């Protein structure tokens, strides 16, 4: 019965578009003048609504300005303004000596309405965050950082121009000192290139490298680099790894000429590469005239082991391309990374520099330069080490309680534990069940290995979070 009534209403609506046998269409019956709104806008809105409802279709002709004015009982100027509004919005089109025609579909108008509608942001509620990309926000002095940002914003001469594509000189000078002090890496300011992320630097780097490139890395593949290689059409070779890192025999037998290494966390045990292994890789790079991309993000965070200098500090042949980042030292939203080029690639970069644009915020670069030069970053890292040392010990304590039979491997610089389980689980189901409980964990998990970060967890929430994750595992057991 209801369906029949709806059909009758639709037919009635379509009938009201036929005016005195004329082929031209206009909905007059449904139009009511409203106070406190321009008449021309009311008419334009009515026509747009009629298209959304399907009464007017693409290609239908509208009444002439004169006839529309008669039937709406308004002036011709009012109709002209309404049609002009629809023309500007791309809803109708005008043809000389023929008139006005609908030039959009019901679906297009609905899409426009959806785009322009004010919709609340869907922010997922997270009770416990154990994702590898998280940090302990409480450790960062936001008031101090705001002061540095404010100081730069008040320097009109600094922010009224585009930034240097290579990165602001003040920051590159600060980074040259910082990376030597903290990681023993050697670089002149002119060797450093600043960008918004590791991935942005890799896009630039592979544009500088000679072709063809064959990239080698161990499982699990590092997604940002994997994405760059796929975009460039570069072959990726998965290399086997031993407990102490990349298998050298397999590396020598492979056609790899660009090797990706995270020197602070490599091999099956996620431990820093030994000095001996680093030197072996450097020998391979020298022998093969290959390059090593040293990803040293969080390399400064050593709170359980002693500091091992960056591989770049051992490199005498200029085969290491060092990349550092501040995403988990400061804030993930602070998009600043940097790369140290060797002399060969620096010369290529300088020839092409004018073709590049800066990708990192000039304001944030200048603020960070001051923050580093005033010694705040080094003091902040000391606080982080103390904080994460305590958290790591507490997290390990609760892991031993809830996963007594599992092997626990600390990946120090990533602020996470790898829990090698004795049984297999459907990890996609585990991730889904955790999400239902408002627990955030890494999307990519191995079948018998669970990776959990303690960085963003408070000490008070650790036990409860692990209790609930254990329940999710029980439900997803294979």
Coordinates of C-alpha atoms in Angstrom, one line a residue:
X1 CA 0.0 0.0 0.0
X2 CA 2.8 2.4 1.0
X3 CA 4.7 1.6 -2.2
X4 CA 1.6 2.4 -4.3
X5 CA 1.2 5.8 -2.6
X6 CA 4.9 6.6 -3.2
X7 CA 4.5 5.8 -6.9
X8 CA 1.4 8.0 -7.1
X9 CA 3.3 10.9 -5.5
X10 CA 6.2 10.4 -8.0
X11 CA 3.7 10.4 -10.9
X12 CA 2.0 13.5 -9.6
X13 CA 5.4 15.2 -9.3
X14 CA 6.3 14.3 -12.9
X15 CA 2.8 15.5 -14.1
X16 CA 3.4 19.0 -12.5
X17 CA 6.4 19.4 -14.8
X18 CA 4.3 19.5 -18.0
X19 CA 3.2 23.1 -18.4
X20 CA 0.4 23.9 -21.0
X21 CA 1.7 21.1 -23.3
X22 CA 5.1 22.7 -23.6
X23 CA 8.2 20.4 -23.8
X24 CA 10.0 22.7 -21.3
X25 CA 9.9 21.6 -17.7
X26 CA 9.6 23.4 -14.4
X27 CA 8.2 22.4 -11.0
X28 CA 5.7 25.1 -10.1
X29 CA 3.3 23.3 -7.8
X30 CA 5.9 22.6 -5.1
X31 CA 7.4 26.1 -5.0
X32 CA 6.5 28.3 -2.0
X33 CA 8.0 31.8 -1.4
X34 CA 9.8 32.1 1.9
X35 CA 10.7 35.1 3.9
X36 CA 14.2 36.1 4.8
X37 CA 15.7 34.5 1.7
X38 CA 16.4 35.9 -1.8
X39 CA 13.7 34.7 -4.3
X40 CA 16.3 33.9 -7.0
X41 CA 18.2 31.6 -4.5
X42 CA 14.9 29.9 -3.6
X43 CA 14.2 29.2 -7.2
X44 CA 17.7 27.9 -7.9
X45 CA 17.6 25.7 -4.8
X46 CA 14.2 24.3 -5.9
X47 CA 15.5 23.4 -9.4
X48 CA 18.5 21.7 -7.9
X49 CA 16.3 19.8 -5.5
X50 CA 14.1 18.7 -8.4
X51 CA 17.1 17.3 -10.2
X52 CA 18.1 15.4 -7.0
X53 CA 14.6 13.9 -6.8
X54 CA 14.7 12.8 -10.4
X55 CA 11.9 15.1 -11.7
X56 CA 14.4 16.8 -14.0
X57 CA 17.0 14.8 -15.8
X58 CA 20.2 15.6 -17.7
X59 CA 19.2 17.1 -21.0
X60 CA 15.8 18.4 -20.0
X61 CA 15.0 21.9 -21.1
X62 CA 13.9 24.6 -18.6
X63 CA 11.3 27.3 -19.2
X64 CA 12.5 30.4 -20.9
X65 CA 13.2 33.4 -18.7
X66 CA 9.9 35.1 -19.7
X67 CA 7.7 32.0 -19.1
X68 CA 9.4 31.1 -15.9
X69 CA 8.8 34.7 -14.6
X70 CA 5.1 34.4 -15.5
X71 CA 4.6 31.1 -13.8
X72 CA 6.6 31.9 -10.7
X73 CA 5.0 35.4 -10.5
X74 CA 8.4 37.0 -10.2
X75 CA 10.4 39.4 -12.3
X76 CA 12.6 38.3 -15.3
X77 CA 15.6 39.7 -13.4
X78 CA 14.9 37.2 -10.6
X79 CA 14.8 34.3 -13.0
X80 CA 18.0 35.5 -14.7
X81 CA 19.8 35.6 -11.4
X82 CA 18.5 32.1 -10.5
X83 CA 19.7 30.7 -13.9
X84 CA 23.0 32.5 -13.6
X85 CA 23.5 30.8 -10.2
X86 CA 22.8 27.4 -11.7
X87 CA 25.2 28.2 -14.6
X88 CA 28.0 29.1 -12.2
X89 CA 27.4 25.9 -10.2
X90 CA 27.6 23.9 -13.4
X91 CA 24.0 22.5 -12.9
X92 CA 22.6 23.9 -16.2
X93 CA 24.0 25.0 -19.5
X94 CA 22.8 27.7 -21.9
X95 CA 22.6 27.4 -25.7
X96 CA 22.1 30.4 -27.9
X97 CA 18.6 30.6 -29.4
X98 CA 17.6 27.3 -27.8
X99 CA 17.4 28.0 -24.1
X100 CA 18.6 26.5 -20.8
X101 CA 19.2 22.7 -20.3
X102 CA 19.9 20.5 -17.3
X103 CA 23.7 19.7 -17.4
X104 CA 24.1 17.4 -14.4
X105 CA 22.7 14.2 -13.1
X106 CA 20.9 13.3 -10.0
X107 CA 24.0 11.3 -8.8
X108 CA 26.3 14.2 -9.4
X109 CA 24.1 16.6 -7.4
X110 CA 23.9 14.0 -4.6
X111 CA 27.7 13.7 -4.5
X112 CA 28.0 17.5 -4.4
X113 CA 25.6 17.7 -1.5
X114 CA 27.5 15.0 0.3
X115 CA 30.9 16.8 -0.2
X116 CA 29.5 20.1 1.1
X117 CA 27.7 18.7 4.0
X118 CA 29.1 19.3 7.5
X119 CA 29.9 15.8 8.7
X120 CA 31.5 15.1 12.1
X121 CA 34.9 13.5 12.1
X122 CA 34.8 9.9 12.9
X123 CA 37.5 9.6 15.6
X124 CA 37.9 6.0 16.7
X125 CA 38.1 5.7 20.5
X126 CA 41.2 3.9 21.6
X127 CA 41.6 2.7 25.2
X128 CA 45.0 1.1 24.9
X129 CA 47.5 1.9 22.2
X130 CA 50.2 -0.7 21.6
X131 CA 51.0 0.3 18.0
X132 CA 54.6 0.7 16.9
X133 CA 54.0 4.2 15.6
X134 CA 52.9 5.6 19.0
X135 CA 54.9 7.6 21.6
X136 CA 54.6 8.7 25.2
X137 CA 53.1 12.1 24.6
X138 CA 53.6 13.2 28.2
X139 CA 57.4 13.2 27.9
X140 CA 57.3 16.0 25.3
X141 CA 57.4 19.6 26.6
X142 CA 54.8 21.1 24.2
X143 CA 55.0 24.5 25.9
X144 CA 58.7 24.8 25.2
X145 CA 58.1 23.7 21.6
X146 CA 55.3 26.3 21.2
X147 CA 57.8 28.9 22.3
X148 CA 60.2 28.1 19.5
X149 CA 57.4 28.0 17.0
X150 CA 56.1 31.4 18.2
X151 CA 59.6 32.9 18.0
X152 CA 59.9 31.9 14.3
X153 CA 56.3 33.1 13.5
X154 CA 57.3 36.5 14.8
X155 CA 60.2 36.7 12.4
X156 CA 58.4 38.0 9.3
X157 CA 61.6 38.0 7.3
X158 CA 62.1 34.3 7.8
X159 CA 58.6 33.1 7.0
X160 CA 57.8 35.4 4.1
X161 CA 59.8 33.4 1.6
X162 CA 59.8 29.8 0.3
X163 CA 62.1 27.4 2.0
X164 CA 65.4 26.0 0.7
X165 CA 64.6 22.7 -1.2
X166 CA 67.7 21.1 0.5
X167 CA 66.5 22.2 3.9
X168 CA 67.1 25.4 5.9
X169 CA 70.8 26.0 6.4
X170 CA 70.4 26.7 10.1
X171 CA 68.9 23.2 10.6
X172 CA 71.5 21.5 8.4
X173 CA 74.2 23.1 10.5
X174 CA 72.5 22.0 13.7
X175 CA 72.1 18.5 12.3
X176 CA 75.7 18.2 11.3
X177 CA 76.7 18.8 15.0
X178 CA 73.9 16.7 16.4
X179 CA 74.4 13.6 14.3
X180 CA 78.1 13.5 15.1
X181 CA 77.5 14.0 18.8
X182 CA 74.7 11.4 19.1
X183 CA 75.5 8.9 16.4
X184 CA 79.2 9.6 15.4
X185 CA 78.1 10.2 11.8
X186 CA 80.2 12.6 9.8
X187 CA 78.6 15.1 7.5
X188 CA 79.2 18.7 6.4
X189 CA 76.0 20.8 6.3
X190 CA 76.0 20.9 2.5
X191 CA 75.8 17.0 2.5
X192 CA 72.5 17.0 4.4
X193 CA 69.1 17.0 2.6
X194 CA 66.0 17.6 4.7
X195 CA 62.5 16.4 3.7
X196 CA 59.2 15.5 5.3
X197 CA 59.8 11.8 5.7
X198 CA 61.9 8.8 5.1
X199 CA 59.8 8.0 2.1
X200 CA 60.1 11.5 0.6
X201 CA 63.9 11.2 0.9
X202 CA 63.9 7.8 -0.8
X203 CA 61.8 9.2 -3.8
X204 CA 64.6 11.8 -4.1
X205 CA 67.4 9.3 -3.7
X206 CA 66.2 6.9 -6.3
X207 CA 66.0 9.7 -8.7
X208 CA 69.7 10.4 -8.2
X209 CA 71.0 6.8 -8.3
X210 CA 72.2 5.2 -11.5
X211 CA 69.9 2.7 -13.1
X212 CA 69.0 -0.1 -13.0
X213 CA 68.7 -0.4 -9.2
X214 CA 68.1 -3.7 -7.4
X215 CA 67.1 -3.3 -3.8
X216 CA 67.7 -5.9 -1.2
X217 CA 66.1 -6.1 2.3
X218 CA 65.1 -8.7 4.8
X219 CA 61.6 -9.8 5.8
X220 CA 59.4 -8.2 6.9
X221 CA 59.7 -5.7 4.1
X222 CA 59.8 -2.1 5.2
X223 CA 56.6 -0.8 3.6
X224 CA 57.6 2.9 2.9
X225 CA 60.7 1.7 1.0
X226 CA 58.7 -1.1 -0.7
X227 CA 56.2 1.5 -1.9
X228 CA 58.9 3.7 -3.4
X229 CA 60.4 0.8 -5.2
X230 CA 57.1 -0.3 -6.7
X231 CA 56.4 3.3 -7.8
X232 CA 59.8 3.4 -9.6
X233 CA 59.5 -0.1 -11.0
X234 CA 62.6 -1.2 -9.0
X235 CA 63.1 -4.9 -8.4
X236 CA 63.1 -5.9 -4.7
X237 CA 64.9 -9.0 -3.5
X238 CA 64.1 -10.5 -0.1
X239 CA 67.3 -11.5 1.6
X240 CA 67.6 -14.2 4.3
X241 CA 68.8 -13.2 7.7
X242 CA 70.8 -14.9 10.4
X243 CA 70.6 -14.1 14.1
X244 CA 73.2 -11.4 13.6
X245 CA 71.6 -9.9 10.5
X246 CA 71.7 -10.3 6.7
X247 CA 73.2 -13.5 5.4
X248 CA 76.4 -12.4 3.7
X249 CA 76.6 -15.4 1.3
X250 CA 73.2 -14.8 -0.1
X251 CA 74.0 -11.1 -0.4
X252 CA 77.1 -11.7 -2.4
X253 CA 75.3 -14.1 -4.7
X254 CA 72.4 -11.7 -5.3
X255 CA 72.3 -8.9 -7.9
X256 CA 71.5 -6.3 -5.2
X257 CA 73.2 -3.0 -5.6
X258 CA 71.2 -1.0 -3.0
X259 CA 70.9 -2.6 0.4
X260 CA 68.4 -1.4 3.0
X261 CA 69.6 -1.8 6.6
X262 CA 68.2 -0.7 10.0
X263 CA 71.5 -1.0 11.9
X264 CA 69.9 -0.6 15.3
X265 CA 67.5 -3.5 14.8
X266 CA 68.4 -6.3 12.4
X267 CA 68.3 -10.0 12.1
X268 CA 66.0 -12.6 13.6
X269 CA 66.7 -11.3 17.2
X270 CA 66.1 -7.6 16.3
X271 CA 69.4 -6.6 17.8
X272 CA 71.9 -3.9 16.7
X273 CA 74.3 -5.1 14.1
X274 CA 77.7 -5.9 15.5
X275 CA 80.7 -3.8 14.5
X276 CA 82.1 -6.9 12.7
X277 CA 78.9 -7.4 10.7
X278 CA 78.8 -3.7 9.8
X279 CA 82.4 -3.8 8.5
X280 CA 81.5 -6.9 6.4
X281 CA 78.6 -5.1 4.8
X282 CA 80.8 -2.1 4.1
X283 CA 83.3 -4.4 2.4
X284 CA 80.5 -5.9 0.3
X285 CA 79.4 -2.4 -0.7
X286 CA 82.9 -1.4 -1.6
X287 CA 83.6 -4.6 -3.6
X288 CA 80.3 -4.4 -5.5
X289 CA 80.2 -0.6 -5.8
X290 CA 76.8 -0.8 -4.2
X291 CA 75.1 1.6 -1.8
X292 CA 73.7 0.9 1.7
X293 CA 70.7 2.9 2.9
X294 CA 71.2 3.1 6.7
X295 CA 67.8 3.8 8.3
X296 CA 68.7 5.1 11.7
X297 CA 65.3 6.2 13.0
X298 CA 65.4 6.1 16.8
X299 CA 69.0 5.2 16.7
X300 CA 69.5 7.5 19.7
X301 CA 67.2 5.4 21.9
X302 CA 69.5 3.0 23.6
X303 CA 68.3 2.4 27.2
X304 CA 69.2 -1.3 27.7
X305 CA 72.3 -1.6 25.5
X306 CA 75.3 0.6 25.0
X307 CA 75.4 3.0 22.1
X308 CA 76.8 1.6 18.9
X309 CA 77.9 4.3 16.4
X310 CA 76.0 4.6 13.1
X311 CA 77.4 2.4 10.2
X312 CA 78.1 5.6 8.3
X313 CA 80.8 6.5 10.9
X314 CA 82.8 3.4 9.8
X315 CA 82.3 4.1 6.0
X316 CA 85.5 5.3 4.4
X317 CA 84.5 4.6 0.8
X318 CA 81.3 6.7 0.8
X319 CA 78.9 3.8 0.2
X320 CA 76.5 4.5 3.1
X321 CA 73.5 6.9 2.7
X322 CA 72.4 7.7 6.2
X323 CA 68.8 8.6 7.0
X324 CA 67.6 9.9 10.4
X325 CA 64.2 11.0 11.7
X326 CA 62.5 12.7 14.7
X327 CA 59.1 11.1 14.4
X328 CA 59.3 9.2 17.7
X329 CA 61.9 11.3 19.4
X330 CA 59.7 14.3 19.4
X331 CA 56.3 14.0 17.8
X332 CA 55.0 11.8 14.9
X333 CA 53.3 14.9 13.5
X334 CA 56.6 16.7 13.3
X335 CA 57.5 15.7 9.7
X336 CA 61.2 16.2 9.4
X337 CA 63.7 13.6 8.3
X338 CA 67.2 14.1 6.9
X339 CA 69.7 12.2 4.7
X340 CA 73.5 12.4 4.3
X341 CA 74.6 12.1 0.7
X342 CA 78.1 11.1 -0.4
X343 CA 80.1 13.4 -2.7
X344 CA 79.0 11.7 -5.9
X345 CA 75.3 11.9 -5.2
X346 CA 75.6 15.4 -3.7
X347 CA 77.1 16.6 -7.0
X348 CA 74.1 15.1 -8.9
X349 CA 71.7 16.7 -6.4
X350 CA 73.2 20.2 -6.7
X351 CA 72.8 20.0 -10.5
X352 CA 69.1 19.2 -10.1
X353 CA 68.3 21.2 -7.0
X354 CA 66.4 23.9 -8.8
X355 CA 63.8 21.3 -9.9
X356 CA 62.9 20.3 -6.4
X357 CA 60.6 21.9 -3.9
X358 CA 60.8 21.8 -0.1
X359 CA 58.6 19.2 1.5
X360 CA 59.2 19.9 5.2
X361 CA 57.7 23.0 6.9
X362 CA 60.1 25.9 7.0
X363 CA 58.7 27.1 10.3
X364 CA 59.2 23.7 11.9
X365 CA 62.7 23.4 10.5
X366 CA 63.8 26.8 11.9
X367 CA 62.2 26.0 15.3
X368 CA 63.9 22.6 15.4
X369 CA 67.3 24.2 14.6
X370 CA 67.0 26.5 17.6
X371 CA 65.7 23.6 19.8
X372 CA 68.7 21.5 18.9
X373 CA 71.3 24.3 19.2
X374 CA 70.0 25.2 22.6
X375 CA 70.6 21.7 23.8
X376 CA 66.9 20.8 24.4
X377 CA 66.8 17.8 22.1
X378 CA 69.7 16.0 23.9
X379 CA 68.1 16.8 27.3
X380 CA 64.8 15.4 25.9
X381 CA 66.4 12.2 24.7
X382 CA 67.9 11.7 28.2
X383 CA 64.4 12.0 29.7
X384 CA 63.1 9.5 27.0
X385 CA 65.7 6.9 27.9
X386 CA 64.8 7.1 31.6
X387 CA 61.1 6.9 30.8
X388 CA 61.3 4.0 28.4
X389 CA 63.8 2.0 30.5
X390 CA 61.1 2.0 33.3
X391 CA 58.3 1.2 30.9
X392 CA 60.3 -1.6 29.2
X393 CA 61.0 -3.3 32.5
X394 CA 57.4 -3.1 33.6
X395 CA 56.0 -4.3 30.3
X396 CA 58.4 -7.3 30.4
X397 CA 57.3 -8.1 33.9
X398 CA 53.6 -8.3 32.8
X399 CA 54.5 -10.2 29.6
X400 CA 56.2 -12.9 31.7
X401 CA 53.0 -13.2 33.7
X402 CA 50.6 -13.5 30.8
X403 CA 52.9 -15.2 28.3
X404 CA 55.0 -17.4 30.5
X405 CA 55.9 -19.9 27.7
X406 CA 56.7 -17.3 25.0
X407 CA 60.1 -16.0 24.0
X408 CA 60.3 -12.3 24.5
X409 CA 62.6 -10.2 22.2
X410 CA 63.0 -6.5 22.9
X411 CA 63.5 -4.4 19.8
X412 CA 65.0 -1.5 21.8
X413 CA 64.9 1.4 19.3
X414 CA 61.4 0.5 18.1
X415 CA 60.1 0.5 21.8
X416 CA 58.4 -2.8 21.3
X417 CA 58.5 -6.5 22.2
X418 CA 58.2 -9.4 19.9
X419 CA 56.4 -12.2 21.6
X420 CA 57.3 -15.5 19.9
X421 CA 54.3 -17.7 20.8
X422 CA 54.2 -21.5 21.1
X423 CA 51.0 -21.9 19.1
X424 CA 49.6 -20.4 15.9
X425 CA 46.8 -17.9 15.8
X426 CA 44.7 -16.1 13.2
X427 CA 46.4 -12.8 13.5
X428 CA 43.9 -10.9 11.3
X429 CA 41.2 -12.1 13.8
X430 CA 43.4 -11.0 16.7
X431 CA 43.7 -7.5 15.2
X432 CA 40.0 -7.3 14.6
X433 CA 39.1 -8.5 18.1
X434 CA 41.5 -6.0 19.6
X435 CA 39.8 -3.3 17.6
X436 CA 36.4 -4.3 18.9
X437 CA 37.8 -3.8 22.4
X438 CA 39.3 -0.4 21.4
X439 CA 42.8 -1.8 21.5
X440 CA 45.2 -0.6 18.8
X441 CA 48.0 -2.9 17.7
X442 CA 50.0 -3.3 14.5
X443 CA 48.0 -4.5 11.5
X444 CA 50.8 -6.7 10.2
X445 CA 51.5 -9.6 12.6
X446 CA 53.2 -12.9 12.1
X447 CA 51.2 -16.1 12.7
X448 CA 53.2 -17.1 15.8
X449 CA 54.7 -13.8 16.7
X450 CA 52.9 -10.8 18.3
X451 CA 54.5 -7.4 18.2
X452 CA 53.4 -4.9 20.9
X453 CA 54.8 -1.5 21.7
X454 CA 54.8 -0.1 25.3
X455 CA 55.6 3.5 24.3
X456 CA 52.1 5.0 24.6
X457 CA 50.9 2.8 27.5
X458 CA 50.8 4.1 31.0
X459 CA 52.2 1.9 33.7
X460 CA 48.7 1.7 35.2
X461 CA 47.2 0.3 32.0
X462 CA 49.8 -2.3 31.0
X463 CA 48.4 -5.3 32.9
X464 CA 44.8 -4.7 31.8
X465 CA 45.8 -4.2 28.2
X466 CA 47.7 -7.5 28.2
X467 CA 44.9 -9.3 29.9
X468 CA 42.5 -8.3 27.1
X469 CA 44.9 -9.1 24.3
X470 CA 45.4 -12.6 25.8
X471 CA 41.6 -13.0 25.7
X472 CA 41.6 -12.0 22.0
X473 CA 44.3 -14.6 21.3
X474 CA 42.3 -17.4 22.9
X475 CA 39.4 -16.5 20.6
X476 CA 41.6 -16.6 17.5
X477 CA 43.6 -19.8 18.2
X478 CA 44.0 -22.0 15.1

